[in-house]
Amino acid sequence: MTRHVDIAIIGAGTAGMGAYRTATKHTDNVVLIEGEQYGTTCARVGCMPSKLLIAAADAAHEIDKAPGFGVHIDGNVRIDGREVMDRVRRERDRFVSFVIEAVENWPEDNRIMGKAKFLDDHTLELDNGDRVIAERVVIATGSRPVYPKQFEAAGDRLVINDDVFDWQELPGAVAVFGGGIIGLELGQALHRLGVRMRLFGKFGDVGPLSDPEVKQSALEAFQAEFPFDPDANVTSIERVDDGVSITFTDAEGRETNEHFDYLLAATGRRANVDSLALENTSLELDEKGIPLFDRYTMQAGDSHIFIAGDVTGDVPLLHEAADGGRIAGDNAGRFPDIRTGLRRAPLSIMFTDPNIATVGHSYRELDNLQCDYAIGQVDFGGQGRSRVMLKNQGLLRVYGEYGTGLFLGAEMVGPRMEHIAHLLAWAYQQRMTISQILDMPFYHPVVEEGLRSALRDVNAKLHIGPESPRRCLDCGPGG
Ligand SMILES: Cc1cc2nc3c(=O)[nH]c(=O)nc-3n(C[C@H](O)[C@H](O)[C@H](O)COP(=O)(O)OP(=O)(O)OC[C@H]3O[C@@H](n4cnc5c(N)ncnc54)[C@H](O)[C@@H]3O)c2cc1C
Ligand SMILES: NC(=O)c1ccc[n+]([C@@H]2O[C@H](COP(=O)([O-])OP(=O)(O)OC[C@H]3O[C@@H](n4cnc5c(N)ncnc54)[C@H](O)[C@@H]3O)[C@@H](O)[C@H]2O)c1
């Protein structure tokens, strides 16, 4: 069967759904093609189930921390792995059901199930042999985990994030590979839920951090809680009777062997472009096989093909996929009269405890900005509200431009950084100066007072404001 449409969207994830919504504002003759199942990576195996697991872990951790306040639980504290995983799956399924409901409310005629690949610039072939000839196409096929071949030695005990959320019980021990965002979020959560967990990283990476001082602070916080080697030397992985045996060099430089139930690979993701047969199109591809595209229009070259979400390999985050999808769908609808869409301030948040976040330009990017800059910082070790909550660890560094006093970006690890990062991202997008941010209200006693200290520090270094006093007198105690 061959079908002719104005717009074909490949992939019904967050980006594809966003594209569908905006494309159908221009024409009804749109098909959304999904190769596996509705529900999105975010709801099924990504953002939502991971945060559900983290929420359970945080509950356990709060109990652990209570004696520090003089609050003691004299009876048994019991983590019921079956109940934990049951809630994760139950709540996850609820989120997934809302997504499925939204897609299934769209006309049946506009939806096709099947894996699509290109035969030429306009013709798509599905895995059942049907064809779709489309005037315009949006590629929104997402990404999938990748790991080194060496991990395959773990056999059926090699798992990825998708598998974790289908566990019925919490396992006894898990080796997590990857000190990136997924590895640290899931690794810490498993550890807090009583799973023996060891984290094997590479290249010294700690989440998305590039600022060496913030990275060091984060590393110290995590290493104080669980074993984490950010550049592990693993010499062997072996599937043994009841699990996986891993040989590695430990912190003292000795060769050590440890046994785990599972090896969880969280070593990055790759764009789902390989099954699309893009070589049959005239698109120009980069070294990873991803079409070159404009991130403001989502247009691939000057073609009628648009691309959005994780498959772009650009910024693999939910809100970016949603924005990119909307822009791609709108431009596919209005092609050739394409428009640039809004791309928001760079913002990334890692939901570990302490939170890690980056806003605006990263430390790594500063030297390429062709401007002079200064760095202000606050250590949360002595910050009033953080100390009150017994969460006084971490470091926030803010970057400001010499001369203009413009806020350039920040990297941070600390308590409630998910909120501080939002404040700073909004300021970045408004192109505010450090002084303008400092003119905003700061309540007492809040963690934001720590941000104020860092902002004052950078303004002093930029010769815009005075040196910060050692004890801030207008701040209230601990400010
Ligand atoms: C464990 C984890 C935690 C995360 N946590 C967060 C978080 O807290 N915050 C955040 O912002 N981001 C988070 N993310 C990232 C976020 O989930 C992704 O950026 C987002 O889901 C990407 O959406 P997408 O539409 O590009 O891809 P997807 O939702 O994966 O959609 C792609 C769709 O394309 C389909 N498809 C693929 N190939 C074909 C084909 N050939 N034909 C037809 N269909 C095809 C797939 O089946 C899939 O349904 C997390 C990711 C993971 C894995
Ligand atoms: N809170 C959030 O917003 C959130 C949460 C989870 C995932 N995500 C998104 O999903 C993306 C993918 O996450 P990810 O953690 O898989 O990728 P990542 O790129 O963040 O981290 C991968 C890590 O694996 C390490 N690594 C590579 N090879 C290794 C090896 N052989 N042994 C040990 N470590 C190795 C790398 O050094 C890196 O730190 C993220 O970039 C992020 O955008 C976001």
PDB file of N, CA and C in Angstrom, residues 49-103:
ATOM      1  N   PRO A  49      10.279   7.398  35.545  1.00  0.00           N
ATOM      2  CA  PRO A  49      10.608   6.288  36.458  1.00  0.00           C
ATOM      3  C   PRO A  49      11.902   6.526  37.233  1.00  0.00           C
ATOM      4  N   SER A  50      12.873   7.252  36.613  1.00  0.00           N
ATOM      5  CA  SER A  50      14.125   7.487  37.357  1.00  0.00           C
ATOM      6  C   SER A  50      13.848   8.398  38.548  1.00  0.00           C
ATOM      7  N   LYS A  51      12.984   9.393  38.357  1.00  0.00           N
ATOM      8  CA  LYS A  51      12.696  10.285  39.490  1.00  0.00           C
ATOM      9  C   LYS A  51      11.857   9.577  40.552  1.00  0.00           C
ATOM     10  N   LEU A  52      11.041   8.622  40.128  1.00  0.00           N
ATOM     11  CA  LEU A  52      10.270   7.841  41.109  1.00  0.00           C
ATOM     12  C   LEU A  52      11.204   7.001  41.979  1.00  0.00           C
ATOM     13  N   LEU A  53      12.203   6.400  41.346  1.00  0.00           N
ATOM     14  CA  LEU A  53      13.169   5.602  42.110  1.00  0.00           C
ATOM     15  C   LEU A  53      13.959   6.510  43.058  1.00  0.00           C
ATOM     16  N   ILE A  54      14.342   7.693  42.554  1.00  0.00           N
ATOM     17  CA  ILE A  54      15.095   8.644  43.377  1.00  0.00           C
ATOM     18  C   ILE A  54      14.249   9.111  44.562  1.00  0.00           C
ATOM     19  N   ALA A  55      12.956   9.302  44.337  1.00  0.00           N
ATOM     20  CA  ALA A  55      12.080   9.765  45.430  1.00  0.00           C
ATOM     21  C   ALA A  55      12.048   8.728  46.554  1.00  0.00           C
ATOM     22  N   ALA A  56      11.985   7.444  46.195  1.00  0.00           N
ATOM     23  CA  ALA A  56      11.994   6.383  47.217  1.00  0.00           C
ATOM     24  C   ALA A  56      13.328   6.401  47.959  1.00  0.00           C
ATOM     25  N   ALA A  57      14.410   6.577  47.186  1.00  0.00           N
ATOM     26  CA  ALA A  57      15.748   6.587  47.785  1.00  0.00           C
ATOM     27  C   ALA A  57      15.896   7.771  48.743  1.00  0.00           C
ATOM     28  N   ASP A  58      15.353   8.920  48.355  1.00  0.00           N
ATOM     29  CA  ASP A  58      15.443  10.102  49.216  1.00  0.00           C
ATOM     30  C   ASP A  58      14.694   9.879  50.526  1.00  0.00           C
ATOM     31  N   ALA A  59      13.560   9.188  50.438  1.00  0.00           N
ATOM     32  CA  ALA A  59      12.786   8.909  51.660  1.00  0.00           C
ATOM     33  C   ALA A  59      13.639   8.081  52.622  1.00  0.00           C
ATOM     34  N   ALA A  60      14.313   7.058  52.066  1.00  0.00           N
ATOM     35  CA  ALA A  60      15.171   6.204  52.913  1.00  0.00           C
ATOM     36  C   ALA A  60      16.318   7.030  53.493  1.00  0.00           C
ATOM     37  N   HIS A  61      16.862   7.915  52.669  1.00  0.00           N
ATOM     38  CA  HIS A  61      18.021   8.702  53.102  1.00  0.00           C
ATOM     39  C   HIS A  61      17.640   9.682  54.226  1.00  0.00           C
ATOM     40  N   GLU A  62      16.450  10.262  54.140  1.00  0.00           N
ATOM     41  CA  GLU A  62      16.005  11.195  55.183  1.00  0.00           C
ATOM     42  C   GLU A  62      15.971  10.482  56.542  1.00  0.00           C
ATOM     43  N   ILE A  63      15.536   9.219  56.515  1.00  0.00           N
ATOM     44  CA  ILE A  63      15.491   8.437  57.777  1.00  0.00           C
ATOM     45  C   ILE A  63      16.920   8.221  58.288  1.00  0.00           C
ATOM     46  N   ASP A  64      17.809   7.899  57.348  1.00  0.00           N
ATOM     47  CA  ASP A  64      19.222   7.697  57.708  1.00  0.00           C
ATOM     48  C   ASP A  64      19.821   8.926  58.366  1.00  0.00           C
ATOM     49  N   LYS A  65      19.396  10.090  57.872  1.00  0.00           N
ATOM     50  CA  LYS A  65      19.975  11.360  58.316  1.00  0.00           C
ATOM     51  C   LYS A  65      19.354  11.860  59.615  1.00  0.00           C
ATOM     52  N   ALA A  66      18.188  11.336  59.960  1.00  0.00           N
ATOM     53  CA  ALA A  66      17.424  11.878  61.091  1.00  0.00           C
ATOM     54  C   ALA A  66      18.212  11.933  62.406  1.00  0.00           C
ATOM     55  N   PRO A  67      19.033  10.904  62.728  1.00  0.00           N
ATOM     56  CA  PRO A  67      19.763  10.984  64.005  1.00  0.00           C
ATOM     57  C   PRO A  67      20.634  12.234  64.110  1.00  0.00           C
ATOM     58  N   GLY A  68      21.058  12.792  62.998  1.00  0.00           N
ATOM     59  CA  GLY A  68      21.850  14.030  63.022  1.00  0.00           C
ATOM     60  C   GLY A  68      21.087  15.190  63.636  1.00  0.00           C
ATOM     61  N   PHE A  69      19.743  15.070  63.677  1.00  0.00           N
ATOM     62  CA  PHE A  69      18.903  16.114  64.281  1.00  0.00           C
ATOM     63  C   PHE A  69      18.462  15.710  65.690  1.00  0.00           C
ATOM     64  N   GLY A  70      18.927  14.542  66.114  1.00  0.00           N
ATOM     65  CA  GLY A  70      18.477  14.043  67.416  1.00  0.00           C
ATOM     66  C   GLY A  70      17.176  13.271  67.310  1.00  0.00           C
ATOM     67  N   VAL A  71      16.806  12.922  66.081  1.00  0.00           N
ATOM     68  CA  VAL A  71      15.561  12.162  65.890  1.00  0.00           C
ATOM     69  C   VAL A  71      15.948  10.712  65.615  1.00  0.00           C
ATOM     70  N   HIS A  72      15.566   9.812  66.514  1.00  0.00           N
ATOM     71  CA  HIS A  72      16.009   8.414  66.382  1.00  0.00           C
ATOM     72  C   HIS A  72      14.826   7.498  66.129  1.00  0.00           C
ATOM     73  N   ILE A  73      15.045   6.566  65.244  1.00  0.00           N
ATOM     74  CA  ILE A  73      14.003   5.567  64.986  1.00  0.00           C
ATOM     75  C   ILE A  73      14.483   4.298  65.662  1.00  0.00           C
ATOM     76  N   ASP A  74      13.833   3.926  66.747  1.00  0.00           N
ATOM     77  CA  ASP A  74      14.367   2.817  67.523  1.00  0.00           C
ATOM     78  C   ASP A  74      13.954   1.453  66.978  1.00  0.00           C
ATOM     79  N   GLY A  75      12.803   1.445  66.299  1.00  0.00           N
ATOM     80  CA  GLY A  75      12.385   0.176  65.695  1.00  0.00           C
ATOM     81  C   GLY A  75      13.168  -0.073  64.415  1.00  0.00           C
ATOM     82  N   ASN A  76      12.784  -1.129  63.696  1.00  0.00           N
ATOM     83  CA  ASN A  76      13.469  -1.471  62.447  1.00  0.00           C
ATOM     84  C   ASN A  76      13.049  -0.553  61.313  1.00  0.00           C
ATOM     85  N   VAL A  77      14.019  -0.121  60.510  1.00  0.00           N
ATOM     86  CA  VAL A  77      13.676   0.539  59.254  1.00  0.00           C
ATOM     87  C   VAL A  77      13.861  -0.522  58.179  1.00  0.00           C
ATOM     88  N   ARG A  78      12.801  -0.783  57.432  1.00  0.00           N
ATOM     89  CA  ARG A  78      12.864  -1.872  56.452  1.00  0.00           C
ATOM     90  C   ARG A  78      12.527  -1.314  55.077  1.00  0.00           C
ATOM     91  N   ILE A  79      13.419  -1.555  54.131  1.00  0.00           N
ATOM     92  CA  ILE A  79      13.116  -1.152  52.748  1.00  0.00           C
ATOM     93  C   ILE A  79      12.588  -2.396  52.047  1.00  0.00           C
ATOM     94  N   ASP A  80      11.354  -2.328  51.610  1.00  0.00           N
ATOM     95  CA  ASP A  80      10.753  -3.469  50.923  1.00  0.00           C
ATOM     96  C   ASP A  80      10.923  -3.243  49.417  1.00  0.00           C
ATOM     97  N   GLY A  81      11.915  -3.935  48.864  1.00  0.00           N
ATOM     98  CA  GLY A  81      12.267  -3.733  47.455  1.00  0.00           C
ATOM     99  C   GLY A  81      11.096  -3.971  46.522  1.00  0.00           C
ATOM    100  N   ARG A  82      10.276  -4.953  46.860  1.00  0.00           N
ATOM    101  CA  ARG A  82       9.109  -5.273  46.018  1.00  0.00           C
ATOM    102  C   ARG A  82       8.131  -4.089  46.001  1.00  0.00           C
ATOM    103  N   GLU A  83       7.896  -3.517  47.198  1.00  0.00           N
ATOM    104  CA  GLU A  83       6.970  -2.369  47.270  1.00  0.00           C
ATOM    105  C   GLU A  83       7.552  -1.148  46.565  1.00  0.00           C
ATOM    106  N   VAL A  84       8.865  -0.950  46.735  1.00  0.00           N
ATOM    107  CA  VAL A  84       9.515   0.199  46.074  1.00  0.00           C
ATOM    108  C   VAL A  84       9.312   0.099  44.561  1.00  0.00           C
ATOM    109  N   MET A  85       9.647  -1.074  44.019  1.00  0.00           N
ATOM    110  CA  MET A  85       9.568  -1.234  42.562  1.00  0.00           C
ATOM    111  C   MET A  85       8.121  -1.230  42.091  1.00  0.00           C
ATOM    112  N   ASP A  86       7.241  -1.696  42.932  1.00  0.00           N
ATOM    113  CA  ASP A  86       5.825  -1.716  42.580  1.00  0.00           C
ATOM    114  C   ASP A  86       5.316  -0.279  42.409  1.00  0.00           C
ATOM    115  N   ARG A  87       5.705   0.591  43.353  1.00  0.00           N
ATOM    116  CA  ARG A  87       5.255   1.991  43.232  1.00  0.00           C
ATOM    117  C   ARG A  87       5.870   2.654  42.002  1.00  0.00           C
ATOM    118  N   VAL A  88       7.172   2.378  41.779  1.00  0.00           N
ATOM    119  CA  VAL A  88       7.840   2.963  40.608  1.00  0.00           C
ATOM    120  C   VAL A  88       7.053   2.583  39.352  1.00  0.00           C
ATOM    121  N   ARG A  89       6.733   1.312  39.209  1.00  0.00           N
ATOM    122  CA  ARG A  89       6.060   0.853  37.980  1.00  0.00           C
ATOM    123  C   ARG A  89       4.624   1.359  37.906  1.00  0.00           C
ATOM    124  N   ARG A  90       3.953   1.352  39.053  1.00  0.00           N
ATOM    125  CA  ARG A  90       2.549   1.793  39.075  1.00  0.00           C
ATOM    126  C   ARG A  90       2.438   3.261  38.656  1.00  0.00           C
ATOM    127  N   GLU A  91       3.268   4.110  39.277  1.00  0.00           N
ATOM    128  CA  GLU A  91       3.216   5.539  38.958  1.00  0.00           C
ATOM    129  C   GLU A  91       3.714   5.786  37.534  1.00  0.00           C
ATOM    130  N   ARG A  92       4.755   5.039  37.137  1.00  0.00           N
ATOM    131  CA  ARG A  92       5.279   5.144  35.767  1.00  0.00           C
ATOM    132  C   ARG A  92       4.147   4.828  34.771  1.00  0.00           C
ATOM    133  N   ASP A  93       3.430   3.724  35.038  1.00  0.00           N
ATOM    134  CA  ASP A  93       2.362   3.311  34.117  1.00  0.00           C
ATOM    135  C   ASP A  93       1.269   4.376  34.022  1.00  0.00           C
ATOM    136  N   ARG A  94       1.059   5.064  35.133  1.00  0.00           N
ATOM    137  CA  ARG A  94       0.057   6.132  35.132  1.00  0.00           C
ATOM    138  C   ARG A  94       0.504   7.253  34.191  1.00  0.00           C
ATOM    139  N   PHE A  95       1.773   7.662  34.316  1.00  0.00           N
ATOM    140  CA  PHE A  95       2.276   8.720  33.416  1.00  0.00           C
ATOM    141  C   PHE A  95       2.204   8.263  31.960  1.00  0.00           C
ATOM    142  N   VAL A  96       2.606   7.009  31.735  1.00  0.00           N
ATOM    143  CA  VAL A  96       2.603   6.481  30.360  1.00  0.00           C
ATOM    144  C   VAL A  96       1.178   6.487  29.803  1.00  0.00           C
ATOM    145  N   SER A  97       0.219   6.140  30.668  1.00  0.00           N
ATOM    146  CA  SER A  97      -1.165   6.042  30.174  1.00  0.00           C
ATOM    147  C   SER A  97      -1.685   7.398  29.687  1.00  0.00           C
ATOM    148  N   PHE A  98      -1.239   8.484  30.336  1.00  0.00           N
ATOM    149  CA  PHE A  98      -1.679   9.816  29.880  1.00  0.00           C
ATOM    150  C   PHE A  98      -1.136  10.111  28.486  1.00  0.00           C
ATOM    151  N   VAL A  99       0.127   9.691  28.267  1.00  0.00           N
ATOM    152  CA  VAL A  99       0.746   9.947  26.955  1.00  0.00           C
ATOM    153  C   VAL A  99       0.015   9.127  25.882  1.00  0.00           C
ATOM    154  N   ILE A 100      -0.229   7.852  26.211  1.00  0.00           N
ATOM    155  CA  ILE A 100      -0.900   6.978  25.230  1.00  0.00           C
ATOM    156  C   ILE A 100      -2.293   7.540  24.913  1.00  0.00           C
ATOM    157  N   GLU A 101      -2.963   7.995  25.957  1.00  0.00           N
ATOM    158  CA  GLU A 101      -4.312   8.546  25.750  1.00  0.00           C
ATOM    159  C   GLU A 101      -4.256   9.734  24.787  1.00  0.00           C
ATOM    160  N   ALA A 102      -3.252  10.602  24.980  1.00  0.00           N
ATOM    161  CA  ALA A 102      -3.133  11.784  24.105  1.00  0.00           C
ATOM    162  C   ALA A 102      -2.949  11.347  22.650  1.00  0.00           C
ATOM    163  N   VAL A 103      -2.057  10.376  22.419  1.00  0.00           N
ATOM    164  CA  VAL A 103      -1.796   9.942  21.030  1.00  0.00           C
ATOM    165  C   VAL A 103      -3.030   9.255  20.458  1.00  0.00           C
TER     166      VAL A 103
END
